[in-house]
Amino acid sequence: MAVESGNYDVQALRRDFPILDQSVHGKPLVYLDNAATTQKPLAVIEAVERYYRQDNANVHRGVHTLSQRATDAHEKARATVQRFLNAKSDKEIVFVRGATEAINLVAQTYGRANLKAGDEVLITAMEHHANIVPWQMLREQLGIVLKVAPMNEAGELLMDEFAALLTPKVKLAALSHMSNALGTVNPVKRMVELAHAQGIPVLLDGAQAVPHAVVDVQELDCDFYVFSGHKLYAPTGIGVLYGKQALLEAMPPYQGGGDMIRRVTFDKTEYAGLPFKFEAGTPHIAGAIGLGAAIDYLEGIGMAAVAAHEHALLAYATEKALEIPGLRLIGTAQDKGGILSFVLERIHPHDIGTILDHCGIACRAGHHCAMPVMDFFRVPATTRASFALYNTFEEVDALMDGIREVIKVFG
């Protein structure tokens, strides 16, 4: 068993997550499904509870005290996200339901306004469905062409092929920052530079990356960046679209309704300015407040410390997994985040996941909403252990013991 290093006190951090203090099937819970969603610290739970106990009211439209407090908390959360991403302005931070909605928003607003039949959108072979299907829908609507940059058997993007695909026909590149199925971390800064050299704007899907690394949208110089709050220790149903202000200002609204307007008559509507132009209807106020609390919590620990801990866990888990006969890792890129995806000879991942569950271990088994990735590796599914700031080396040991139990059961 490895030993915690440095000043990172994982046991103290675990006490911030009450859900972890429970048993499943009589065994201590080992939660390793963090790429699907993370558990929530008390700071987030209490922020959401405080809003509903003390400040519950609608935002941007009331003059009474509760509405003012709710509005202040909601907009404070937006400023927190701006600081977290190092965006230039809080006008560049649009609250949405999650990364999926953010990508759909860009496809249906920027895409419809700027693309025409024959134009190309470039993605990569390691995308999850949320960064495939919206572009396929746009293809059906406009007649655009979807191009896919290939990867190798390690799950690494082939950069020469990627660069060669950046032709004048490409009008947008929508790229994964970190693969949810493989853990691969793409060299997105270099990819943005290559795309921009050809005048191509870039959307980065940071749903998996943002909980594990420092993200600076100005340094990356990406045009859009999207992520989901629930993978960042925040509530479900809240996410963020970052966009450069000039691009967002030029884009038409996504949905129509209240809160996104300046003036409405039966003849015409004048839309509100950024970011409200894209936030029709009552927003997920509690979710935004919870997201702000989650970011404050993470920054209190330090993203660099979180990343170092998770990298140590991944290195330890990879070393131990390779000692197990018949285990094949899916995704062996040089630069990986905290995801260990694997298959076992002759044993379906669903059976692996079921037996692990009886050991108290929560892993994901399936195609991870990335069926083209499964097709590339010629597997129907994988078992995926994904690490978070509260996971321990002892939990990695428990996972390995669980895998050996699976092999024993199936003889």
mmCIF file with all atom_site columns, C-alpha atoms in Angstrom, residues 33 35 127-129 180-182 208 339-342 349 363-371 373-374 380-385:
data_model
loop_
_atom_site.group_PDB
_atom_site.id
_atom_site.type_symbol
_atom_site.label_atom_id
_atom_site.label_alt_id
_atom_site.label_comp_id
_atom_site.label_asym_id
_atom_site.label_entity_id
_atom_site.label_seq_id
_atom_site.pdbx_PDB_ins_code
_atom_site.Cartn_x
_atom_site.Cartn_y
_atom_site.Cartn_z
_atom_site.occupancy
_atom_site.B_iso_or_equiv
_atom_site.pdbx_formal_charge
_atom_site.auth_seq_id
_atom_site.auth_comp_id
_atom_site.auth_asym_id
_atom_site.auth_atom_id
_atom_site.pdbx_PDB_model_num
ATOM 1  C CA . ASP A 1 33  ? -17.454 6.698  -10.568 1.00 0.00 ? 33  ASP A CA 1
ATOM 2  C CA . ALA A 1 35  ? -16.196 10.766 -14.216 1.00 0.00 ? 35  ALA A CA 1
ATOM 3  C CA . GLU A 1 127 ? -15.353 12.481 -28.308 1.00 0.00 ? 127 GLU A CA 1
ATOM 4  C CA . HIS A 1 128 ? -18.319 11.476 -26.187 1.00 0.00 ? 128 HIS A CA 1
ATOM 5  C CA . HIS A 1 129 ? -21.794 11.668 -27.645 1.00 0.00 ? 129 HIS A CA 1
ATOM 6  C CA . ASN A 1 180 ? -14.126 10.554 -20.468 1.00 0.00 ? 180 ASN A CA 1
ATOM 7  C CA . ALA A 1 181 ? -13.576 7.002  -21.747 1.00 0.00 ? 181 ALA A CA 1
ATOM 8  C CA . LEU A 1 182 ? -9.767  6.933  -21.927 1.00 0.00 ? 182 LEU A CA 1
ATOM 9  C CA . GLN A 1 208 ? -13.753 15.950 -17.729 1.00 0.00 ? 208 GLN A CA 1
ATOM 10 C CA . ILE A 1 339 ? -9.307  7.499  -15.335 1.00 0.00 ? 339 ILE A CA 1
ATOM 11 C CA . LEU A 1 340 ? -8.485  3.758  -15.392 1.00 0.00 ? 340 LEU A CA 1
ATOM 12 C CA . SER A 1 341 ? -10.523 2.025  -18.074 1.00 0.00 ? 341 SER A CA 1
ATOM 13 C CA . PHE A 1 342 ? -10.072 -1.721 -18.546 1.00 0.00 ? 342 PHE A CA 1
ATOM 14 C CA . PRO A 1 349 ? -17.909 -5.273 -17.958 1.00 0.00 ? 349 PRO A CA 1
ATOM 15 C CA . CYS A 1 363 ? -17.321 1.775  -10.887 1.00 0.00 ? 363 CYS A CA 1
ATOM 16 C CA . ARG A 1 364 ? -18.930 2.550  -14.216 1.00 0.00 ? 364 ARG A CA 1
ATOM 17 C CA . ALA A 1 365 ? -19.436 -0.301 -16.688 1.00 0.00 ? 365 ALA A CA 1
ATOM 18 C CA . GLY A 1 366 ? -20.628 0.496  -20.201 1.00 0.00 ? 366 GLY A CA 1
ATOM 19 C CA . HIS A 1 367 ? -19.780 2.515  -23.270 1.00 0.00 ? 367 HIS A CA 1
ATOM 20 C CA . HIS A 1 368 ? -19.553 5.781  -21.274 1.00 0.00 ? 368 HIS A CA 1
ATOM 21 C CA . CYS A 1 369 ? -21.573 7.659  -23.921 1.00 0.00 ? 369 CYS A CA 1
ATOM 22 C CA . ALA A 1 370 ? -18.605 7.172  -26.237 1.00 0.00 ? 370 ALA A CA 1
ATOM 23 C CA . MET A 1 371 ? -19.659 4.307  -28.502 1.00 0.00 ? 371 MET A CA 1
ATOM 24 C CA . VAL A 1 373 ? -14.382 4.933  -28.873 1.00 0.00 ? 373 VAL A CA 1
ATOM 25 C CA . MET A 1 374 ? -15.564 1.425  -27.953 1.00 0.00 ? 374 MET A CA 1
ATOM 26 C CA . PRO A 1 380 ? -18.540 -3.505 -26.389 1.00 0.00 ? 380 PRO A CA 1
ATOM 27 C CA . ALA A 1 381 ? -17.813 -1.678 -23.163 1.00 0.00 ? 381 ALA A CA 1
ATOM 28 C CA . THR A 1 382 ? -15.209 -1.148 -20.470 1.00 0.00 ? 382 THR A CA 1
ATOM 29 C CA . THR A 1 383 ? -15.106 -0.960 -16.709 1.00 0.00 ? 383 THR A CA 1
ATOM 30 C CA . ARG A 1 384 ? -14.022 2.513  -15.666 1.00 0.00 ? 384 ARG A CA 1
ATOM 31 C CA . ALA A 1 385 ? -12.582 3.584  -12.326 1.00 0.00 ? 385 ALA A CA 1
#
